[in-house]
PDB file of C-alpha atoms and ligand atoms in Angstrom:
ATOM      1  CA  MET B   1     -85.577 -42.407 -83.578  1.00 65.00           C
ATOM      2  CA  SER B   2     -88.058 -39.705 -84.494  1.00 86.00           C
ATOM      3  CA  LEU B   3     -91.691 -40.137 -85.411  1.00 97.00           C
ATOM      4  CA  THR B   4     -93.267 -42.142 -88.228  1.00 98.00           C
ATOM      5  CA  ILE B   5     -95.966 -40.196 -90.073  1.00 98.00           C
ATOM      6  CA  ALA B   6     -98.663 -41.910 -92.174  1.00 98.00           C
ATOM      7  CA  LEU B   7     -99.685 -39.766 -95.137  1.00 98.00           C
ATOM      8  CA  ASN B   8    -102.794 -39.900 -97.310  1.00 95.00           C
ATOM      9  CA  ARG B   9    -101.688 -40.250-100.942  1.00 93.00           C
ATOM     10  CA  GLY B  10    -103.370 -38.206-103.702  1.00 91.00           C
ATOM     11  CA  ARG B  11    -104.887 -34.776-103.323  1.00 89.00           C
ATOM     12  CA  ILE B  12    -104.175 -34.451 -99.578  1.00 91.00           C
ATOM     13  CA  LEU B  13    -100.523 -35.397-100.088  1.00 94.00           C
ATOM     14  CA  LYS B  14    -100.074 -32.602-102.637  1.00 94.00           C
ATOM     15  CA  GLU B  15    -101.401 -29.998-100.214  1.00 94.00           C
ATOM     16  CA  CYS B  16     -99.736 -31.584 -97.242  1.00 96.00           C
ATOM     17  CA  LEU B  17     -96.128 -31.694 -98.486  1.00 96.00           C
ATOM     18  CA  PRO B  18     -95.662 -27.889 -98.694  1.00 96.00           C
ATOM     19  CA  LEU B  19     -97.080 -27.615 -95.162  1.00 96.00           C
ATOM     20  CA  LEU B  20     -94.695 -30.282 -93.888  1.00 97.00           C
ATOM     21  CA  ALA B  21     -91.812 -28.540 -95.686  1.00 97.00           C
ATOM     22  CA  ARG B  22     -92.650 -25.282 -93.914  1.00 97.00           C
ATOM     23  CA  ALA B  23     -92.545 -27.235 -90.665  1.00 97.00           C
ATOM     24  CA  GLY B  24     -89.037 -28.482 -91.573  1.00 96.00           C
ATOM     25  CA  ILE B  25     -90.053 -31.964 -92.711  1.00 97.00           C
ATOM     26  CA  GLU B  26     -88.981 -32.766 -96.279  1.00 97.00           C
ATOM     27  CA  PRO B  27     -88.664 -36.240 -97.820  1.00 97.00           C
ATOM     28  CA  LEU B  28     -85.101 -37.030 -98.878  1.00 96.00           C
ATOM     29  CA  ASP B  29     -86.391 -38.529-102.177  1.00 94.00           C
ATOM     30  CA  ASP B  30     -88.978 -37.012-104.519  1.00 93.00           C
ATOM     31  CA  ILE B  31     -92.198 -38.460-103.174  1.00 92.00           C
ATOM     32  CA  HIS B  32     -94.146 -37.714-106.403  1.00 88.00           C
ATOM     33  CA  SER B  33     -91.811 -39.396-108.888  1.00 89.00           C
ATOM     34  CA  SER B  34     -90.656 -42.279-106.697  1.00 88.00           C
ATOM     35  CA  ARG B  35     -92.435 -45.635-106.587  1.00 89.00           C
ATOM     36  CA  LYS B  36     -91.236 -46.029-102.998  1.00 92.00           C
ATOM     37  CA  LEU B  37     -93.852 -45.803-100.264  1.00 94.00           C
ATOM     38  CA  ILE B  38     -91.589 -45.232 -97.264  1.00 96.00           C
ATOM     39  CA  PHE B  39     -89.365 -42.145 -97.147  1.00 97.00           C
ATOM     40  CA  ASP B  40     -86.810 -40.811 -94.714  1.00 97.00           C
ATOM     41  CA  ALA B  41     -87.276 -37.098 -94.156  1.00 97.00           C
ATOM     42  CA  THR B  42     -85.404 -34.168 -92.647  1.00 97.00           C
ATOM     43  CA  GLY B  43     -85.686 -33.893 -88.892  1.00 95.00           C
ATOM     44  CA  GLY B  44     -85.318 -37.680 -88.625  1.00 95.00           C
ATOM     45  CA  TYR B  45     -88.964 -38.280 -89.494  1.00 98.00           C
ATOM     46  CA  ARG B  46     -90.141 -41.251 -91.537  1.00 97.00           C
ATOM     47  CA  LEU B  47     -93.037 -40.819 -93.950  1.00 98.00           C
ATOM     48  CA  ILE B  48     -95.267 -43.694 -95.118  1.00 98.00           C
ATOM     49  CA  VAL B  49     -97.616 -43.015 -98.024  1.00 97.00           C
ATOM     50  CA  MET B  50    -100.865 -44.969 -98.277  1.00 97.00           C
ATOM     51  CA  ARG B  51    -104.566 -44.859 -99.121  1.00 95.00           C
ATOM     52  CA  GLY B  52    -106.414 -42.422 -96.903  1.00 95.00           C
ATOM     53  CA  SER B  53    -108.660 -45.089 -95.467  1.00 94.00           C
ATOM     54  CA  ASP B  54    -105.580 -46.988 -94.228  1.00 97.00           C
ATOM     55  CA  VAL B  55    -104.090 -44.031 -92.322  1.00 98.00           C
ATOM     56  CA  PRO B  56    -106.285 -44.498 -89.200  1.00 97.00           C
ATOM     57  CA  THR B  57    -105.473 -48.230 -89.224  1.00 97.00           C
ATOM     58  CA  TYR B  58    -101.707 -47.644 -89.209  1.00 98.00           C
ATOM     59  CA  VAL B  59    -102.031 -45.022 -86.476  1.00 98.00           C
ATOM     60  CA  GLU B  60    -104.381 -47.092 -84.316  1.00 97.00           C
ATOM     61  CA  HIS B  61    -102.000 -50.062 -84.466  1.00 97.00           C
ATOM     62  CA  GLY B  62     -99.018 -47.866 -83.625  1.00 97.00           C
ATOM     63  CA  VAL B  63     -97.057 -48.644 -86.802  1.00 97.00           C
ATOM     64  CA  ALA B  64     -97.294 -44.912 -87.439  1.00 98.00           C
ATOM     65  CA  ASP B  65     -97.086 -42.561 -84.441  1.00 98.00           C
ATOM     66  CA  VAL B  66     -99.151 -39.951 -86.227  1.00 98.00           C
ATOM     67  CA  GLY B  67    -101.213 -39.681 -89.380  1.00 98.00           C
ATOM     68  CA  ILE B  68    -102.520 -36.993 -91.687  1.00 98.00           C
ATOM     69  CA  THR B  69    -105.841 -37.636 -93.365  1.00 97.00           C
ATOM     70  CA  GLY B  70    -109.270 -36.142 -94.045  1.00 97.00           C
ATOM     71  CA  LYS B  71    -112.017 -35.760 -91.460  1.00 97.00           C
ATOM     72  CA  ASP B  72    -114.204 -37.773 -93.870  1.00 97.00           C
ATOM     73  CA  THR B  73    -111.884 -40.752 -93.493  1.00 97.00           C
ATOM     74  CA  ILE B  74    -111.813 -40.351 -89.707  1.00 97.00           C
ATOM     75  CA  LEU B  75    -115.616 -40.187 -89.501  1.00 97.00           C
ATOM     76  CA  GLU B  76    -115.991 -43.217 -91.733  1.00 97.00           C
ATOM     77  CA  TYR B  77    -113.486 -45.147 -89.577  1.00 96.00           C
ATOM     78  CA  GLY B  78    -116.083 -44.913 -86.847  1.00 89.00           C
ATOM     79  CA  ASP B  79    -116.843 -43.985 -83.259  1.00 79.00           C
ATOM     80  CA  GLY B  80    -114.626 -46.740 -81.873  1.00 83.00           C
ATOM     81  CA  ALA B  81    -111.520 -45.088 -83.329  1.00 87.00           C
ATOM     82  CA  ASP B  82    -108.710 -45.517 -80.830  1.00 93.00           C
ATOM     83  CA  PHE B  83    -106.492 -42.486 -81.496  1.00 97.00           C
ATOM     84  CA  TYR B  84    -106.406 -38.784 -80.700  1.00 97.00           C
ATOM     85  CA  GLU B  85    -107.326 -36.095 -83.199  1.00 97.00           C
ATOM     86  CA  ARG B  86    -104.887 -33.311 -82.331  1.00 97.00           C
ATOM     87  CA  LEU B  87    -104.951 -30.668 -85.062  1.00 97.00           C
ATOM     88  CA  ASP B  88    -106.999 -29.275 -87.932  1.00 97.00           C
ATOM     89  CA  LEU B  89    -104.420 -28.513 -90.630  1.00 97.00           C
ATOM     90  CA  GLY B  90    -106.811 -26.215 -92.483  1.00 95.00           C
ATOM     91  CA  ILE B  91    -106.106 -27.820 -95.866  1.00 95.00           C
ATOM     92  CA  GLY B  92    -108.164 -30.217 -97.962  1.00 95.00           C
ATOM     93  CA  ARG B  93    -111.327 -28.273 -97.269  1.00 96.00           C
ATOM     94  CA  CYS B  94    -114.469 -29.733 -98.845  1.00 97.00           C
ATOM     95  CA  ARG B  95    -117.853 -31.019 -97.709  1.00 98.00           C
ATOM     96  CA  LEU B  96    -119.667 -34.318 -97.426  1.00 98.00           C
ATOM     97  CA  MET B  97    -122.982 -33.974 -99.198  1.00 98.00           C
ATOM     98  CA  VAL B  98    -126.086 -35.820-100.249  1.00 98.00           C
ATOM     99  CA  ALA B  99    -126.462 -35.196-103.983  1.00 98.00           C
ATOM    100  CA  ALA B 100    -129.237 -36.181-106.384  1.00 98.00           C
ATOM    101  CA  PRO B 101    -130.157 -35.788-110.061  1.00 98.00           C
ATOM    102  CA  VAL B 102    -131.257 -32.200-110.684  1.00 98.00           C
ATOM    103  CA  GLY B 103    -134.916 -31.779-109.708  1.00 97.00           C
ATOM    104  CA  ALA B 104    -135.416 -35.383-108.564  1.00 97.00           C
ATOM    105  CA  ASP B 105    -137.898 -36.047-105.724  1.00 96.00           C
ATOM    106  CA  ILE B 106    -135.883 -37.788-103.017  1.00 96.00           C
ATOM    107  CA  ASP B 107    -138.122 -36.984-100.056  1.00 94.00           C
ATOM    108  CA  THR B 108    -140.672 -39.740-100.443  1.00 91.00           C
ATOM    109  CA  GLY B 109    -140.557 -43.467-101.044  1.00 91.00           C
ATOM    110  CA  PRO B 110    -137.670 -45.906-100.680  1.00 95.00           C
ATOM    111  CA  LEU B 111    -134.211 -44.432-101.121  1.00 98.00           C
ATOM    112  CA  ARG B 112    -131.079 -46.128-102.444  1.00 98.00           C
ATOM    113  CA  VAL B 113    -127.871 -44.367-101.412  1.00 98.00           C
ATOM    114  CA  ALA B 114    -124.596 -45.089-103.222  1.00 98.00           C
ATOM    115  CA  THR B 115    -121.425 -44.135-101.369  1.00 98.00           C
ATOM    116  CA  LYS B 116    -117.882 -44.868-100.275  1.00 97.00           C
ATOM    117  CA  PHE B 117    -118.919 -43.506 -96.865  1.00 98.00           C
ATOM    118  CA  VAL B 118    -121.188 -46.319 -95.750  1.00 98.00           C
ATOM    119  CA  ASN B 119    -121.000 -45.603 -92.013  1.00 97.00           C
ATOM    120  CA  VAL B 120    -121.421 -41.848 -92.446  1.00 98.00           C
ATOM    121  CA  ALA B 121    -124.415 -42.377 -94.742  1.00 98.00           C
ATOM    122  CA  ARG B 122    -126.057 -44.870 -92.361  1.00 98.00           C
ATOM    123  CA  SER B 123    -125.671 -42.606 -89.368  1.00 97.00           C
ATOM    124  CA  TRP B 124    -126.931 -39.585 -91.356  1.00 98.00           C
ATOM    125  CA  TYR B 125    -130.153 -41.366 -92.316  1.00 98.00           C
ATOM    126  CA  ASP B 126    -130.477 -42.979 -88.860  1.00 97.00           C
ATOM    127  CA  GLY B 127    -130.359 -39.447 -87.459  1.00 97.00           C
ATOM    128  CA  LEU B 128    -133.183 -38.464 -89.808  1.00 96.00           C
ATOM    129  CA  GLY B 129    -135.129 -41.573 -88.792  1.00 96.00           C
ATOM    130  CA  ARG B 130    -135.271 -42.674 -92.419  1.00 96.00           C
ATOM    131  CA  GLN B 131    -134.712 -46.261 -93.531  1.00 96.00           C
ATOM    132  CA  VAL B 132    -132.601 -46.403 -96.668  1.00 98.00           C
ATOM    133  CA  THR B 133    -130.639 -48.971 -98.647  1.00 98.00           C
ATOM    134  CA  VAL B 134    -126.936 -48.108 -98.631  1.00 98.00           C
ATOM    135  CA  ILE B 135    -125.019 -49.392-101.661  1.00 98.00           C
ATOM    136  CA  PRO B 136    -121.233 -49.472-101.078  1.00 98.00           C
ATOM    137  CA  LEU B 137    -119.055 -48.385-104.010  1.00 98.00           C
ATOM    138  CA  ALA B 138    -115.302 -47.890-104.298  1.00 96.00           C
ATOM    139  CA  GLY B 139    -115.203 -44.801-106.542  1.00 92.00           C
ATOM    140  CA  ALA B 140    -116.781 -42.806-109.370  1.00 95.00           C
ATOM    141  CA  ILE B 141    -119.888 -42.624-107.207  1.00 97.00           C
ATOM    142  CA  GLU B 142    -121.531 -40.086-109.517  1.00 97.00           C
ATOM    143  CA  ILE B 143    -122.262 -42.822-112.044  1.00 97.00           C
ATOM    144  CA  ALA B 144    -124.707 -44.566-109.688  1.00 98.00           C
ATOM    145  CA  PRO B 145    -127.751 -42.275-110.122  1.00 98.00           C
ATOM    146  CA  LEU B 146    -127.049 -41.882-113.845  1.00 95.00           C
ATOM    147  CA  THR B 147    -127.208 -45.608-114.410  1.00 96.00           C
ATOM    148  CA  GLY B 148    -130.159 -46.296-112.114  1.00 97.00           C
ATOM    149  CA  LEU B 149    -128.116 -48.066-109.433  1.00 98.00           C
ATOM    150  CA  ALA B 150    -129.079 -45.498-106.772  1.00 98.00           C
ATOM    151  CA  ASP B 151    -131.355 -42.506-106.187  1.00 98.00           C
ATOM    152  CA  VAL B 152    -128.794 -40.349-104.382  1.00 98.00           C
ATOM    153  CA  ILE B 153    -125.118 -40.363-103.483  1.00 98.00           C
ATOM    154  CA  VAL B 154    -123.230 -39.382-100.368  1.00 98.00           C
ATOM    155  CA  ASP B 155    -119.864 -38.039-101.474  1.00 98.00           C
ATOM    156  CA  ILE B 156    -117.177 -35.402-101.127  1.00 97.00           C
ATOM    157  CA  VAL B 157    -117.861 -32.151-102.980  1.00 98.00           C
ATOM    158  CA  ASP B 158    -115.167 -29.540-103.502  1.00 96.00           C
ATOM    159  CA  THR B 159    -115.755 -27.295-106.538  1.00 97.00           C
ATOM    160  CA  GLY B 160    -119.019 -29.061-107.475  1.00 97.00           C
ATOM    161  CA  ASN B 161    -117.720 -29.594-111.016  1.00 98.00           C
ATOM    162  CA  THR B 162    -118.049 -33.381-110.890  1.00 97.00           C
ATOM    163  CA  LEU B 163    -121.677 -33.134-109.764  1.00 98.00           C
ATOM    164  CA  ARG B 164    -122.545 -30.576-112.453  1.00 98.00           C
ATOM    165  CA  ALA B 165    -120.844 -32.575-115.170  1.00 97.00           C
ATOM    166  CA  ASN B 166    -123.020 -35.550-114.244  1.00 97.00           C
ATOM    167  CA  GLY B 167    -126.391 -33.821-113.930  1.00 97.00           C
ATOM    168  CA  LEU B 168    -126.378 -33.911-110.125  1.00 98.00           C
ATOM    169  CA  GLU B 169    -126.935 -31.203-107.506  1.00 98.00           C
ATOM    170  CA  GLU B 170    -126.153 -30.724-103.837  1.00 98.00           C
ATOM    171  CA  ARG B 171    -129.130 -31.433-101.561  1.00 98.00           C
ATOM    172  CA  GLU B 172    -128.023 -31.860 -97.933  1.00 98.00           C
ATOM    173  CA  ARG B 173    -124.756 -30.866 -96.288  1.00 98.00           C
ATOM    174  CA  ILE B 174    -123.720 -33.618 -93.876  1.00 98.00           C
ATOM    175  CA  VAL B 175    -120.482 -32.091 -92.573  1.00 98.00           C
ATOM    176  CA  ASP B 176    -117.602 -29.776 -93.504  1.00 98.00           C
ATOM    177  CA  ILE B 177    -114.303 -31.583 -94.012  1.00 98.00           C
ATOM    178  CA  SER B 178    -110.640 -30.660 -93.641  1.00 97.00           C
ATOM    179  CA  THR B 179    -107.366 -32.484 -93.128  1.00 97.00           C
ATOM    180  CA  ARG B 180    -106.523 -33.550 -89.571  1.00 97.00           C
ATOM    181  CA  LEU B 181    -103.494 -34.757 -87.607  1.00 98.00           C
ATOM    182  CA  ILE B 182    -104.198 -37.897 -85.603  1.00 98.00           C
ATOM    183  CA  VAL B 183    -101.937 -39.407 -82.935  1.00 98.00           C
ATOM    184  CA  ASN B 184    -101.546 -42.968 -81.657  1.00 98.00           C
ATOM    185  CA  ARG B 185    -102.596 -43.228 -77.990  1.00 97.00           C
ATOM    186  CA  ALA B 186     -99.400 -44.910 -76.794  1.00 98.00           C
ATOM    187  CA  SER B 187     -97.156 -42.523 -78.776  1.00 98.00           C
ATOM    188  CA  GLN B 188     -98.991 -39.578 -77.247  1.00 97.00           C
ATOM    189  CA  LYS B 189     -97.778 -40.800 -73.833  1.00 97.00           C
ATOM    190  CA  THR B 190     -94.449 -42.537 -74.439  1.00 97.00           C
ATOM    191  CA  ARG B 191     -93.192 -40.122 -77.122  1.00 97.00           C
ATOM    192  CA  PHE B 192     -94.894 -37.060 -75.717  1.00 97.00           C
ATOM    193  CA  ASP B 193     -92.056 -34.570 -76.382  1.00 97.00           C
ATOM    194  CA  ALA B 194     -91.615 -35.633 -80.012  1.00 97.00           C
ATOM    195  CA  VAL B 195     -95.367 -35.591 -80.638  1.00 98.00           C
ATOM    196  CA  GLN B 196     -95.713 -32.199 -78.991  1.00 97.00           C
ATOM    197  CA  THR B 197     -92.837 -30.780 -81.057  1.00 97.00           C
ATOM    198  CA  LEU B 198     -94.508 -31.991 -84.254  1.00 97.00           C
ATOM    199  CA  VAL B 199     -97.911 -30.623 -83.240  1.00 97.00           C
ATOM    200  CA  GLU B 200     -96.384 -27.218 -82.413  1.00 97.00           C
ATOM    201  CA  ARG B 201     -94.367 -27.116 -85.649  1.00 96.00           C
ATOM    202  CA  LEU B 202     -97.469 -27.889 -87.698  1.00 97.00           C
ATOM    203  CA  ARG B 203     -99.655 -25.525 -85.711  1.00 96.00           C
ATOM    204  CA  ALA B 204     -97.156 -22.734 -86.435  1.00 96.00           C
ATOM    205  CA  VAL B 205     -97.534 -23.184 -90.205  1.00 95.00           C
ATOM    206  CA  THR B 206    -101.276 -23.796 -90.221  1.00 92.00           C
ATOM    207  CA  ALA B 207    -103.659 -20.996 -91.136  1.00 67.00           C
ATOM    208  CA  PRO B 208    -105.084 -19.307 -88.014  1.00 64.00           C
ATOM    209  CA  GLY B 209    -108.665 -20.265 -87.192  1.00 58.00           C
ATOM    210  CA  SER B 210    -108.204 -23.800 -88.514  1.00 55.00           C
TER     211      SER B 210
HETATM  212  C1  PRP G   1    -113.736 -36.667-105.078  1.00 87.32           C
HETATM  213  C2  PRP G   1    -115.219 -36.951-105.007  1.00 87.32           C
HETATM  214  C3  PRP G   1    -115.742 -36.355-106.276  1.00 87.32           C
HETATM  215  C4  PRP G   1    -114.804 -35.202-106.549  1.00 87.32           C
HETATM  216  C5  PRP G   1    -115.448 -33.901-106.146  1.00 87.32           C
HETATM  217  O1  PRP G   1    -113.112 -37.668-105.790  1.00 87.32           O
HETATM  218  O2  PRP G   1    -115.464 -38.334-104.895  1.00 87.32           O
HETATM  219  O3  PRP G   1    -115.733 -37.288-107.314  1.00 87.32           O
HETATM  220  O4  PRP G   1    -113.637 -35.407-105.745  1.00 87.32           O
HETATM  221  O5  PRP G   1    -114.645 -32.799-106.464  1.00 87.32           O
HETATM  222  P1  PRP G   1    -115.263 -31.526-107.200  1.00 87.32           P
HETATM  223  O6  PRP G   1    -116.472 -31.105-106.423  1.00 87.32           O
HETATM  224  O7  PRP G   1    -114.170 -30.490-107.137  1.00 87.32           O
HETATM  225  O8  PRP G   1    -115.593 -31.922-108.602  1.00 87.32           O
HETATM  226  P2  PRP G   1    -111.531 -37.779-105.863  1.00 87.32           P
HETATM  227  O9  PRP G   1    -111.001 -36.956-106.988  1.00 87.32           O
HETATM  228  O10 PRP G   1    -110.950 -37.474-104.525  1.00 87.32           O
HETATM  229  O11 PRP G   1    -111.318 -39.285-106.253  1.00 87.32           O
HETATM  230  P3  PRP G   1    -112.057 -40.605-105.748  1.00 87.32           P
HETATM  231  O12 PRP G   1    -113.204 -40.820-106.697  1.00 87.32           O
HETATM  232  O13 PRP G   1    -111.017 -41.660-105.830  1.00 87.32           O
HETATM  233  O14 PRP G   1    -112.522 -40.362-104.341  1.00 87.32           O
END
């Protein structure tokens, strides 16, 4: 049997499928129109589609041999992550930012930080030696400063349109993000040839310098 690949649904999946196709891996059913979540693919691969934050979990537990998800998700999963990061696929480029209402003073006084990236936010402010209150949210983070729930947000910024539309501006760049290939530790050893073949196939279709 060939490898099982965990895929991040949503925006990353859209960018990822053409890349996989160029590497010879195409789902046998239409992944966008189907309600299925597990797909057989050409080359004998099996694709499982899930929330990005679950991709590291499936890979760490070996249910998926490899996974494709954003560096943001990998960072948020934490330092104890027990898998290998093998390849930067050069897609899904964006940045993790601190953003605040335009012109707001966020340098003094207590700071409330709304975010999906609780661990990333904590370690960012720990690094600055600043005590803050981190408020976990599941989505639509931009609402938090508008409604008075938080002073700033830590979130993904791509075009910046969402920030602008909500009266927010970029303040601090935490890290640049792109989509990565991660590999289960046991699969890396016991299925070395198959993993290596996949890595090489993907590397060959990935933009140079990624
Ligand atoms: C992300 C992020 C912002 C938006 C930024 O959300 O949380 O809301 O994209 O993109 P922009 O700078 O191009 O406007 P996403 O659409 O991934 O959905 P989510 O809220 O479920 O994370």
